[in-house]
Coordinates of C-alpha atoms and ligand atoms in Angstrom, one line a residue:
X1 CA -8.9 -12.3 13.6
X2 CA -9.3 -10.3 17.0
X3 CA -6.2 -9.1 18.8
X4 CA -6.2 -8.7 22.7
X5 CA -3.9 -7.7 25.3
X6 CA -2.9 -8.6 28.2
X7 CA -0.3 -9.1 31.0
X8 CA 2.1 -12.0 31.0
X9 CA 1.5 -14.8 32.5
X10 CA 1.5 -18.5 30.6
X11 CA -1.4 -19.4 28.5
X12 CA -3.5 -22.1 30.1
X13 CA -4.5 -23.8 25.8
X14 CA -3.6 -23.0 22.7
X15 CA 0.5 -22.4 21.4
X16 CA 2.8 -20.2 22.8
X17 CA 5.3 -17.7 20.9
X18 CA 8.2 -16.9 22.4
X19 CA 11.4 -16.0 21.5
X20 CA 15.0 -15.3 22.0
X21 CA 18.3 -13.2 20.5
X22 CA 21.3 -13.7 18.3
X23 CA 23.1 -16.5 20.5
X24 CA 20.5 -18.4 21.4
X25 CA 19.9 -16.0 24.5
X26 CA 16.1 -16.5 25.7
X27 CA 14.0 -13.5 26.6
X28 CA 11.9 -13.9 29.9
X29 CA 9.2 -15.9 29.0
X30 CA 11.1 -18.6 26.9
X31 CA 13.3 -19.0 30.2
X32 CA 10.5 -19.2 32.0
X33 CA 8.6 -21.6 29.8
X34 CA 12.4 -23.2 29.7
X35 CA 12.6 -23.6 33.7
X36 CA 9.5 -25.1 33.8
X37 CA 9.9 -27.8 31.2
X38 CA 12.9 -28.8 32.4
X39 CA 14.9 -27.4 29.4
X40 CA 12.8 -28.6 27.0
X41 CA 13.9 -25.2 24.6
X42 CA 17.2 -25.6 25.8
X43 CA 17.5 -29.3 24.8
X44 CA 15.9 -28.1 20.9
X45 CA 18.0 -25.4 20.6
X46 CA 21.1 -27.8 21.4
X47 CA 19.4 -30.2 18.8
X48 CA 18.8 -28.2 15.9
X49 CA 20.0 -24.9 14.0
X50 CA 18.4 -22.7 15.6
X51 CA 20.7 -20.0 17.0
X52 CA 18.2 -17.1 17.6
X53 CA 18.4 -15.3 14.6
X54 CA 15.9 -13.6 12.6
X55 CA 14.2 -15.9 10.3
X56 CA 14.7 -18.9 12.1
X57 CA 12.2 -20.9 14.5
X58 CA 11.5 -24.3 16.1
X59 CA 8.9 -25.8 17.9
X60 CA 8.7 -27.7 20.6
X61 CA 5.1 -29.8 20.5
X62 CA 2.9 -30.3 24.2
X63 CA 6.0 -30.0 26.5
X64 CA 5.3 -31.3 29.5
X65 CA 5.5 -28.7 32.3
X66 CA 3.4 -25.8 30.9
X67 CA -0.2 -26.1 29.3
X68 CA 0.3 -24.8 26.1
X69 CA -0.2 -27.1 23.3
X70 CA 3.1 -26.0 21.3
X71 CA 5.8 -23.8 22.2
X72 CA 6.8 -22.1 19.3
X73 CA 10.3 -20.1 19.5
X74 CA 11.4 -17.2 17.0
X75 CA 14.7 -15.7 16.6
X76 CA 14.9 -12.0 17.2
X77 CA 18.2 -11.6 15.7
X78 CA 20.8 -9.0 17.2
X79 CA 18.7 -6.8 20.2
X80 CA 20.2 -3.1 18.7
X81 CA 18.4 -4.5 15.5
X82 CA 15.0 -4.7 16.5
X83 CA 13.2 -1.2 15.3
X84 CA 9.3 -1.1 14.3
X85 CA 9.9 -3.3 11.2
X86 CA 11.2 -5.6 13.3
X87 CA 8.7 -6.3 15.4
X88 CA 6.4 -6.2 13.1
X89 CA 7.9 -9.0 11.3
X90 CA 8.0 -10.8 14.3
X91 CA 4.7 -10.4 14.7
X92 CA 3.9 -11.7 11.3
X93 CA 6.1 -14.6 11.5
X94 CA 4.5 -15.6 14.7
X95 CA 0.9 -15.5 13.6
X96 CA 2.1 -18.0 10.5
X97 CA 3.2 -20.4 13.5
X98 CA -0.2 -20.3 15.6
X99 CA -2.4 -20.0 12.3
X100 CA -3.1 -23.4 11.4
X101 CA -2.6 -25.0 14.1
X102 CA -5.8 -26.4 14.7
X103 CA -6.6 -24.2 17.8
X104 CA -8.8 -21.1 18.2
X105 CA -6.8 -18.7 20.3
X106 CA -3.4 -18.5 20.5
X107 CA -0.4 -16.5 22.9
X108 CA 2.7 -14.1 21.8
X109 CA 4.8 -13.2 24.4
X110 CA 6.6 -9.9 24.0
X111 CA 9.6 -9.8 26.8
X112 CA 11.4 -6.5 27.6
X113 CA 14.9 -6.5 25.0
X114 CA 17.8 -5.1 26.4
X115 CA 19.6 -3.1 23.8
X116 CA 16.5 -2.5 21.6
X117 CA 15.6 1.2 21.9
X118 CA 11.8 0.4 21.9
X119 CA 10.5 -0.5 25.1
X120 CA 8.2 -3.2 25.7
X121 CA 4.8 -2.2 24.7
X122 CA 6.2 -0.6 21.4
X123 CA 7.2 -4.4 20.4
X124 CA 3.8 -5.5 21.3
X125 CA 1.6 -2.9 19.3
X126 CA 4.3 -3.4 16.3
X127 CA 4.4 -7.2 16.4
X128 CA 0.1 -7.4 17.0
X129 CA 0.4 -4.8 13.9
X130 CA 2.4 -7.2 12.2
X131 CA 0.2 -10.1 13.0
X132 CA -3.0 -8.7 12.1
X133 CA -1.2 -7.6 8.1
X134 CA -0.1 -10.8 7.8
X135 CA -3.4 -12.3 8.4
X136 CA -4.5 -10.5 5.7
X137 CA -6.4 -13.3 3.1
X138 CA -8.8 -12.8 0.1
X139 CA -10.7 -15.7 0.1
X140 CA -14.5 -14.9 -0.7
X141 CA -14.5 -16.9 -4.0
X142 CA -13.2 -19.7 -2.7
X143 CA -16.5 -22.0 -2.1
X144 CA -15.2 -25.3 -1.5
X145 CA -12.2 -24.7 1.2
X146 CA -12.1 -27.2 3.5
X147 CA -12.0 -25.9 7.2
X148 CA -8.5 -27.6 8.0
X149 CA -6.8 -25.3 5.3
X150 CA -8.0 -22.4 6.6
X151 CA -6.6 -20.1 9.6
X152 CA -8.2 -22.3 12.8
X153 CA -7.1 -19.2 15.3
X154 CA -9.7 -16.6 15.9
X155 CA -8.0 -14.9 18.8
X156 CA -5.0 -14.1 19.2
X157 CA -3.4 -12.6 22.6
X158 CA -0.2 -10.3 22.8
X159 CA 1.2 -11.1 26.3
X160 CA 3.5 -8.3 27.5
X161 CA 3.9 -5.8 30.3
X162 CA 2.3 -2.2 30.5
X163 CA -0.4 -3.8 28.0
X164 CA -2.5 -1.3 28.2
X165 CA 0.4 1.2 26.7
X166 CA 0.6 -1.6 23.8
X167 CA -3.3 -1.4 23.3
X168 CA -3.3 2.4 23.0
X169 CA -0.3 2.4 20.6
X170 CA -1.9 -0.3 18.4
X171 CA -5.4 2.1 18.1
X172 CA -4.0 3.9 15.5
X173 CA -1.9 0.8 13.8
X174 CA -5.2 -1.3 13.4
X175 CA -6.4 1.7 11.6
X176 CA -3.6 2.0 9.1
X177 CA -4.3 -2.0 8.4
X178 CA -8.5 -0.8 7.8
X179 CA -7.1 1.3 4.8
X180 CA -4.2 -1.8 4.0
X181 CA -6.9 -4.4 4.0
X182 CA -9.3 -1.8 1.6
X183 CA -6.4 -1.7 -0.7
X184 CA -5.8 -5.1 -0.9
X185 CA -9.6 -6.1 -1.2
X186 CA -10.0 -3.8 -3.8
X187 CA -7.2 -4.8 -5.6
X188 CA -8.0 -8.2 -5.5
X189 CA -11.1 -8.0 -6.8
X190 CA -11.6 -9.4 -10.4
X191 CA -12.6 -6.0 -13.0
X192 CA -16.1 -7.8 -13.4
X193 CA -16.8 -6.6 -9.9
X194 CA -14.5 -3.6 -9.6
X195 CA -14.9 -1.4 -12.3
X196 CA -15.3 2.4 -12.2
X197 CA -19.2 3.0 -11.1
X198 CA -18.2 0.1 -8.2
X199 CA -14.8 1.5 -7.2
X200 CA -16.7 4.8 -7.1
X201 CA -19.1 3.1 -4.8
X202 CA -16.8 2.3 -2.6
X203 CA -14.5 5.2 -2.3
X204 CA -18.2 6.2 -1.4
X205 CA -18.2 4.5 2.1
X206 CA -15.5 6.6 3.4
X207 CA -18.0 9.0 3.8
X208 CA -19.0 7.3 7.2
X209 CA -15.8 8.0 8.7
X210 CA -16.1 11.6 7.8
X211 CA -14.4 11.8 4.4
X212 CA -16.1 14.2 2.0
X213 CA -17.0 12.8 -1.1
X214 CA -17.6 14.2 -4.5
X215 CA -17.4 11.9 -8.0
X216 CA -18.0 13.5 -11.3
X217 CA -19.3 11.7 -14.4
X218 CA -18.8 11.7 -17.9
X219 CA -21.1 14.7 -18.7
X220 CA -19.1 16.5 -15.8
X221 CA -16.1 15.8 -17.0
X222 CA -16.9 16.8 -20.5
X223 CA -17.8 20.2 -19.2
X224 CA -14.4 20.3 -17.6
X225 CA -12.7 19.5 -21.1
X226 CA -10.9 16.1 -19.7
X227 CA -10.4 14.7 -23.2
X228 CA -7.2 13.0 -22.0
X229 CA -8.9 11.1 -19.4
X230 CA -12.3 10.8 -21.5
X231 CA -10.3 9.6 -24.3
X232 CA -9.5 6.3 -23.1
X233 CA -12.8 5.7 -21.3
X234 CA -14.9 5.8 -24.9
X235 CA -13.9 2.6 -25.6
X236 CA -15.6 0.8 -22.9
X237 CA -19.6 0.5 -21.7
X238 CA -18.4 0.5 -18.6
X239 CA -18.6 4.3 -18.0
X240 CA -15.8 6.6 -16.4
X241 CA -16.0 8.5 -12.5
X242 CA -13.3 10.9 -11.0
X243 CA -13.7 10.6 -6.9
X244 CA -12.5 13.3 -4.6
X245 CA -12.0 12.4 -1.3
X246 CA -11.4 15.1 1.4
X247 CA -10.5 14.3 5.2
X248 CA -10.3 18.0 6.8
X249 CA -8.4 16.9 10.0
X250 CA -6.0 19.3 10.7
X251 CA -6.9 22.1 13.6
X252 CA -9.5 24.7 11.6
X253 CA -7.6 28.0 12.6
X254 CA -5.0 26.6 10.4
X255 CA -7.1 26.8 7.2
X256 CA -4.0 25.2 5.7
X257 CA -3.0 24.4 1.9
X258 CA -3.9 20.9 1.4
X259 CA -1.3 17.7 0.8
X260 CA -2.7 16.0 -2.2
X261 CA -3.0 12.0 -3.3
X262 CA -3.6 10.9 -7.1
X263 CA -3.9 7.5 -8.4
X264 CA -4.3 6.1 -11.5
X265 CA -7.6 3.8 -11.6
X266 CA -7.6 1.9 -14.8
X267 CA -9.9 -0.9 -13.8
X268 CA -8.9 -2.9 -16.5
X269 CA -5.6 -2.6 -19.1
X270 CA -6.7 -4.4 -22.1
X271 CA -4.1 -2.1 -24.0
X272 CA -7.2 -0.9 -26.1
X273 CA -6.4 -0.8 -29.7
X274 CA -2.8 -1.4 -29.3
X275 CA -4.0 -4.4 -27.6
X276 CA -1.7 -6.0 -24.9
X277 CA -0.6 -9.8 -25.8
X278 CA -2.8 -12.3 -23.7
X279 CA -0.1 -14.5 -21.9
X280 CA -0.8 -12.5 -18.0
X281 CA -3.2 -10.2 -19.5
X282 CA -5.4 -11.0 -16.3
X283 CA -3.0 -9.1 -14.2
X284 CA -4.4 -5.8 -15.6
X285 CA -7.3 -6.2 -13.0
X286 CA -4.9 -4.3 -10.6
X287 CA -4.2 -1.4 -12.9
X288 CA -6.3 0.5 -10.6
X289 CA -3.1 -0.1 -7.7
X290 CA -2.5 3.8 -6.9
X291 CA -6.4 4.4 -6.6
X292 CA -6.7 1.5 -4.1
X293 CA -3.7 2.8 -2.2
X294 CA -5.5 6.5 -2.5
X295 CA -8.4 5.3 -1.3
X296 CA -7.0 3.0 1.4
X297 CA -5.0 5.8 2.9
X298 CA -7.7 8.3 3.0
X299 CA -9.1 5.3 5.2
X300 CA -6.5 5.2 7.0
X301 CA -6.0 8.5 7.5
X302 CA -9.7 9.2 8.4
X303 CA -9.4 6.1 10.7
X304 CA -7.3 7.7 12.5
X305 CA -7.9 10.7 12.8
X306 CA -4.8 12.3 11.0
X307 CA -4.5 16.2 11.9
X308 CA -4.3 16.9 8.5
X309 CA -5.5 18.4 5.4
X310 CA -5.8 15.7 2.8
X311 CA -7.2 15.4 -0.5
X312 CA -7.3 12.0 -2.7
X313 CA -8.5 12.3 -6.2
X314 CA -8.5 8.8 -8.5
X315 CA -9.2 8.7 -12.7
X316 CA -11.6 5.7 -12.9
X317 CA -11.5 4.2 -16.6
X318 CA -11.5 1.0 -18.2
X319 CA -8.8 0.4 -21.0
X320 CA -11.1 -1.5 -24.0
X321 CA -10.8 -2.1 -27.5
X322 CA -13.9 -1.3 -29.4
X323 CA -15.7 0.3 -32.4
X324 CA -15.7 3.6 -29.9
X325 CA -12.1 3.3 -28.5
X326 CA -9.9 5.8 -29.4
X327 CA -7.2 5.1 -32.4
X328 CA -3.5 5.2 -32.6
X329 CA -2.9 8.8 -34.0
X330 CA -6.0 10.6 -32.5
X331 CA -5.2 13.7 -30.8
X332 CA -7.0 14.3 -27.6
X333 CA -7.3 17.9 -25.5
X334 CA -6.5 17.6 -21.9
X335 CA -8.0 19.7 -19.2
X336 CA -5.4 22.1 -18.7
X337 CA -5.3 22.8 -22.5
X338 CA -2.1 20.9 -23.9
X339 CA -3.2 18.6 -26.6
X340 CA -1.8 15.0 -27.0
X341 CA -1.1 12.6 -29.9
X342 CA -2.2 9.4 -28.5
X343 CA 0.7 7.1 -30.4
X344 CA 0.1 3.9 -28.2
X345 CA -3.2 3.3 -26.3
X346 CA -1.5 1.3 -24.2
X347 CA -0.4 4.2 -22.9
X348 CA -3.0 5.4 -21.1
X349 CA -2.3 6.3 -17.0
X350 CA -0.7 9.1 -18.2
X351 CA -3.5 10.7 -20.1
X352 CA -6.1 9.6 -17.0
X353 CA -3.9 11.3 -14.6
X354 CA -2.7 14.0 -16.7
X355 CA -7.0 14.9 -16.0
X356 CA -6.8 13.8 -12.6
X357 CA -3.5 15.9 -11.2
X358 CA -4.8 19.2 -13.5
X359 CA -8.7 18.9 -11.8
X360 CA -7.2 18.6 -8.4
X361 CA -4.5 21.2 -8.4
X362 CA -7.0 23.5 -10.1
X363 CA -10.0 23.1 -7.5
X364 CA -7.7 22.4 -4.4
X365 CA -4.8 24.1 -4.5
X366 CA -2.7 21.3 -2.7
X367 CA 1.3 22.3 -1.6
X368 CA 2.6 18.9 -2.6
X369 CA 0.9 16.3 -5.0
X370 CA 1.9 12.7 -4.8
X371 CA 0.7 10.7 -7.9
X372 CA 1.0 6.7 -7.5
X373 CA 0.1 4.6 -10.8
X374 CA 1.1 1.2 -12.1
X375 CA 1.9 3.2 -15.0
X376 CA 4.8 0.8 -17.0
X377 CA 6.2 -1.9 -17.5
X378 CA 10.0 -0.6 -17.9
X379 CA 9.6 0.5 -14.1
X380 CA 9.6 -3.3 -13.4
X381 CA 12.9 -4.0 -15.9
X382 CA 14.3 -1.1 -13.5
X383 CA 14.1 -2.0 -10.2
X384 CA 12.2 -5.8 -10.1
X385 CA 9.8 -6.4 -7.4
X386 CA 11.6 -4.6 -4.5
X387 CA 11.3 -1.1 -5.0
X388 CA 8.8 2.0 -6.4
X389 CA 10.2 4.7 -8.6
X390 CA 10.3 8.0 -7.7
X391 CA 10.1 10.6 -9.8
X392 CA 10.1 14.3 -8.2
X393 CA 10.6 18.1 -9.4
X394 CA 11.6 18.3 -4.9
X395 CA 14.5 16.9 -2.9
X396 CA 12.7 17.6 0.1
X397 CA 10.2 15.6 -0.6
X398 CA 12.3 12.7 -2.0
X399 CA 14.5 12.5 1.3
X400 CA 10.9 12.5 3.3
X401 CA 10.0 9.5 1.3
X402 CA 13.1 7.2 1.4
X403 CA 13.1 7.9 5.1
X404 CA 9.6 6.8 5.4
X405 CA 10.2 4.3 3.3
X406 CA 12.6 2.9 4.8
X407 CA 11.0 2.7 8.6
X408 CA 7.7 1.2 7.0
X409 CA 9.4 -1.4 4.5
X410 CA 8.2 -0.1 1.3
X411 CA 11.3 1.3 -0.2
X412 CA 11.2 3.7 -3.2
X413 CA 13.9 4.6 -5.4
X414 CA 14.8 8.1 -6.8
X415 CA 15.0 8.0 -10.7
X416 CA 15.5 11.0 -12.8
X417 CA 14.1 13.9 -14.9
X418 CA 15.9 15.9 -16.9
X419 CA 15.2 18.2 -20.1
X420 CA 16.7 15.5 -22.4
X421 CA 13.8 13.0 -21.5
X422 CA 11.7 15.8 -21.7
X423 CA 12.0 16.2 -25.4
X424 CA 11.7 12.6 -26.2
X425 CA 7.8 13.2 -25.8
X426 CA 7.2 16.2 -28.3
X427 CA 5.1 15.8 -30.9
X428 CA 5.1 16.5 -34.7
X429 CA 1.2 17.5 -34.8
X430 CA 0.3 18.3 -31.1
X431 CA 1.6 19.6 -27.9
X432 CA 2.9 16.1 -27.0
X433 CA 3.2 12.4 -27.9
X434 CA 2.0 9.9 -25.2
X435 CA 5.0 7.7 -25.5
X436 CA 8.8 8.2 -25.9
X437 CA 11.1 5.6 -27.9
X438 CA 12.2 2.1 -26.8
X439 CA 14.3 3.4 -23.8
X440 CA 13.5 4.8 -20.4
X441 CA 10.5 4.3 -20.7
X442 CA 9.3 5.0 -16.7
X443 CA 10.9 8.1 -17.2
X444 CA 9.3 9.4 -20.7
X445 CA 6.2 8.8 -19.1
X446 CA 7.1 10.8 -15.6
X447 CA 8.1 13.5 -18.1
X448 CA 4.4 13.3 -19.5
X449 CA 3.5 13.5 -15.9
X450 CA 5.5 16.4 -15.2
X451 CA 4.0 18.7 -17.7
X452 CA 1.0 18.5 -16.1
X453 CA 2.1 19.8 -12.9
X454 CA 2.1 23.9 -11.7
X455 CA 5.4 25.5 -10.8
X456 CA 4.6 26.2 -7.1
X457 CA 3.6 22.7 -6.7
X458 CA 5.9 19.9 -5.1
X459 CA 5.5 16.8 -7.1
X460 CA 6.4 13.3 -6.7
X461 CA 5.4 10.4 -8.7
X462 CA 5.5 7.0 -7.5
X463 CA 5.6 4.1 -10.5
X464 CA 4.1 0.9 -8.3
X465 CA 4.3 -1.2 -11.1
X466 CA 6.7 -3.6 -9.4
X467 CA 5.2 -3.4 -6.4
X468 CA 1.8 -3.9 -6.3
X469 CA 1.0 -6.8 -6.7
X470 CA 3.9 -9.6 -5.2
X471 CA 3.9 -13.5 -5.9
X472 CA 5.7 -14.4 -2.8
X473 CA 4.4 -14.6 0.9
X474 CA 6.2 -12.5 3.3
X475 CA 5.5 -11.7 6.9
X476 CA 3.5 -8.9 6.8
X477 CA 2.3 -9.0 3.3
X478 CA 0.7 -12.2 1.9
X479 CA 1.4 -12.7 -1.6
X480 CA -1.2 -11.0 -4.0
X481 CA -2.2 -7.0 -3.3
X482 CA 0.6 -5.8 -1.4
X483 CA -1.6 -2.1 -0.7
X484 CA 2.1 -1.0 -1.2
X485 CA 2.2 3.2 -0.7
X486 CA -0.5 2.9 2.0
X487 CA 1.9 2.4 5.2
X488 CA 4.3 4.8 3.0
X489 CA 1.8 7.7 2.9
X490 CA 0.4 7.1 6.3
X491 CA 4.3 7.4 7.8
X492 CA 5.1 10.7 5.5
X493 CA 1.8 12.4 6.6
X494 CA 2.8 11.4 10.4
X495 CA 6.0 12.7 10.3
X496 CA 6.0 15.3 8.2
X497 CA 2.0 16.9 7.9
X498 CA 0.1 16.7 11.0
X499 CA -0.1 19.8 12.9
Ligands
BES1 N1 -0.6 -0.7 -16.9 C1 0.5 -0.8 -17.7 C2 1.9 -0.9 -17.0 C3 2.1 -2.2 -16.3 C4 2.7 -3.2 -16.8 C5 1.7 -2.3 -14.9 C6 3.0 -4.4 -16.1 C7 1.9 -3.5 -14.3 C8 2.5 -4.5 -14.8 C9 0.6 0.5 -18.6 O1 -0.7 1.1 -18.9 C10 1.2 0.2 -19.9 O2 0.6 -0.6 -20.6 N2 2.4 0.7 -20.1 C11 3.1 0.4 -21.3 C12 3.6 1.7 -21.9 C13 4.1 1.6 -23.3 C14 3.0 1.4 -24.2 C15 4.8 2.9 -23.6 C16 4.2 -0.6 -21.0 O3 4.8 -0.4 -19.9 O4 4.5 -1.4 -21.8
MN2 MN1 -1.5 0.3 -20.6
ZN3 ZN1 -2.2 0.7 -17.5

């Protein structure tokens, strides 16, 4: 779908979106479109519910008066209430009108708000942001769709004044949704085409945006003593990679300390030997969620041109049962020298990362590390679909990441540490167990995490169980791969890391 801008003036084919505030108070263009029609919107409004609050809509088909095949009108809600996320869902909402509509190009009309503290062309690039996300479809293995239930708009216009201030802010937003749209595609993707050599691949064609890669291979990692990691790759023929990504963006006086992104890629969660039950089973194709959101933000970042020092490091394994796969008992010895007792195979992000975090703080020396993982199951008893854990050894950090969290939509949630948990992991025969007991389980396994982190490092861990993957449609994010943590990232770098 291509996005344009342009000024306003009434589209000649094709529907029109416009909209109007709490009260039923039309912005410019619905008046406008309102005059001319002879109250047409007027006469709906009157007719119907709609009362212009966010969430509603109607739709008012060929009025006679203006040209446009369908006027479409979409509540704004209160005008003090309309921030970024606002827009944006606007934005969303609105392409979801125009999509199937049978036409090829369509018209949003973004109309000065009075009240709203962003001006006009900060609505437009948020609600074409907004549009373009929740276009977002993975649809390359469906053969047989038949055209009519398929998106018929191709191009869609954003109609507002001082476009050419909307255009420039949206560079930069288009190139957050590159590294959304990566994420999703990648984990979408069935584990028969994205497993680690593939994923590997493409974390590869960063490269052409100017991201230094680097992927080590089993021998590699052998030499580097990763038996954590290793460990729960021997079950599979499907053979382990670790990818380093680099994106050196930030001014080279300032030689600066790198931020740090680690994901856990398990490509596929069979459980291994403590073999999960097979009712959803399929859903373990998206255990590799905080690699796809690692590699979709050092797309974004790159995409953009971040002024920042940023290094993305993903553990690529596959999680198999076999005559190789590693046993219930068997103690493994990670890269940074603690040993593990591998109780429950099933429990096997933390050992992948536990590799993963150690190799990157080792080689690059990072001032804060941010691990994401779908990493368990009690994450999702926790805090449902809504919100990711966060674990942290940092305040700082943990106030930096509600607040982004908050102004992108992906809200996290702090949950805590604490030497009590920590204990729940020792072992009777090795440095550590890999699981706790029944309870708290998110946290046990952030304590795991946490013993693999230096003292001079700030840490935060983000459990995207719940939140990877959703099985609803919303605006901006079309049920299936949410890329949840991408926008996140992108926002805390922004705010907090570009120099
Ligand atoms: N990948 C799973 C966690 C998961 C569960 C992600 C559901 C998404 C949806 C992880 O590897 C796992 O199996 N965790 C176990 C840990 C347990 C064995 C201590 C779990 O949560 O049950
Ligand atoms: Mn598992
Ligand atoms: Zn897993």
């Amino acid at each position: 779908m291509k996005i344009n801008f342009s000024s306003l003036s009434l589209p000649r084919t094709g529907p029109l979106v416009v909209s109007a505030l709490s009260g039923g108070k039309l912005l410019a263009t619905a008046e406008r479109v309102d005059m001319a029609t002879g109250g047409a919107l007027t006469r709906a409004m009157n007719a119907s519910r709609f009362k212009g609050e966010s969430g509603q809509s109607l739709t008012v088909m060929a009025p006679s008066g203006v040209r446009a095949s369908r006027v479409i009108l979409i509540g704004l809600g209160e005008a003090e209430r309309v921030n970024d996320l606002a827009a944006q869902t606007f934005g969303g909402r609105a392409w979801k009108a125009v999509a199937g509509t049978g036409d090829k190009s369509a018209m949003i009309a973004v109309d000065p708000i009075k009240g709203s503290k962003l001006k006009t062309w900060e609505i437009s690039a948020n609600a074409a942001f907004g549009a373009l996300l929740g276009s977002y479809r993975f649809d390359k293995y469906r053969t047989r769709e038949k055209a009519d239930a398929k998106p018929s708009v191709t191009a869609l216009t954003i109609a507002s004044r001082n476009s050419a201030d909307a255009k420039k802010a949206y560079g930069p937003k288009a190139k957050v949704a590159d590294g959304v749209f990566m994420t999703r595609d990648l984990v979408s993707e069935p584990a028969n085409v994205i497993y680690p050599v593939t994923l590997a691949q493409q974390a590869r064609s960063l490269s052409k945006l100017g991201v230094k890669i680097s992927v080590l291979d089993e021998k590699q990692m052998a030499k580097l003593n990763m038996g954590a990691l290793l460990g729960v790759a021997q079950g599979s023929a499907n053979k382990p990679r670790l990818v380093v990504m680099q994106w050196n963006g930030a001014p080279k006086a300032r030689n600066k300390r790198p931020i740090a992104f680690v994901g856990k890629g398990v490509t596929f969660d069979t459980g291994g030997i403590s073999i999960k039950p097979a009712g959803g089973m399929e859903d373990m194709k998206w255990d590799m969620g905080g690699s796809g959101v690692v590699i979709g933000l050092m797309k974004a970042l790159a995409g953009r041109k971040a002024k920042v020092n940023a290094v993305g490091v993903v553990g690529l394994v596959e999680n198999m049962p076999s005559s190789t796969a590693q046993r219930p008992g068997d103690v493994v010895e990670t890269m940074s020298g603690q040993t593990v007792e591998v109780i429950n195979t099933d429990a096997e992000g933390r050992l992948v990362l536990a590799d993963a975090m150690w190799y990157c703080q080792e080689r690059y020396k990072p001032h804060t590390l941010i691990d994401l993982a779908t990493l368990t199951g009690a994450i999702i008893v926790s805090l449902g679909n809504e919100n990711a854990g966060m674990f942290a050894n940092d305040d700082d950090i943990c106030e930096k990441l509600t607040a982004a969290g908050k102004l992108v939509g992906e809200p996290v949630w702090r949950m805590p540490l604490g030497d009590a948990y920590d204990k729940l992991i020792n072992s009777d025969i090795a440095d550590m167990k890999n699981i706790g007991g029944r309870w708290g389980g998110s946290i046990t396994a952030a304590q795991f995490l946490q013993r693999f982190i230096k003292d001079d490092v700030k840490w935060a861990h983000l459990d995207i169980a719940g939140v990877t993957w959703s099985n609803k449609d919303a605006p901006t994010v079309p049920k299936g791969g949410t890329a949840f943590g991408v926008r996140l990232l992108d926002r805390l770098v922004a705010e907090h890391y570009e120099s």
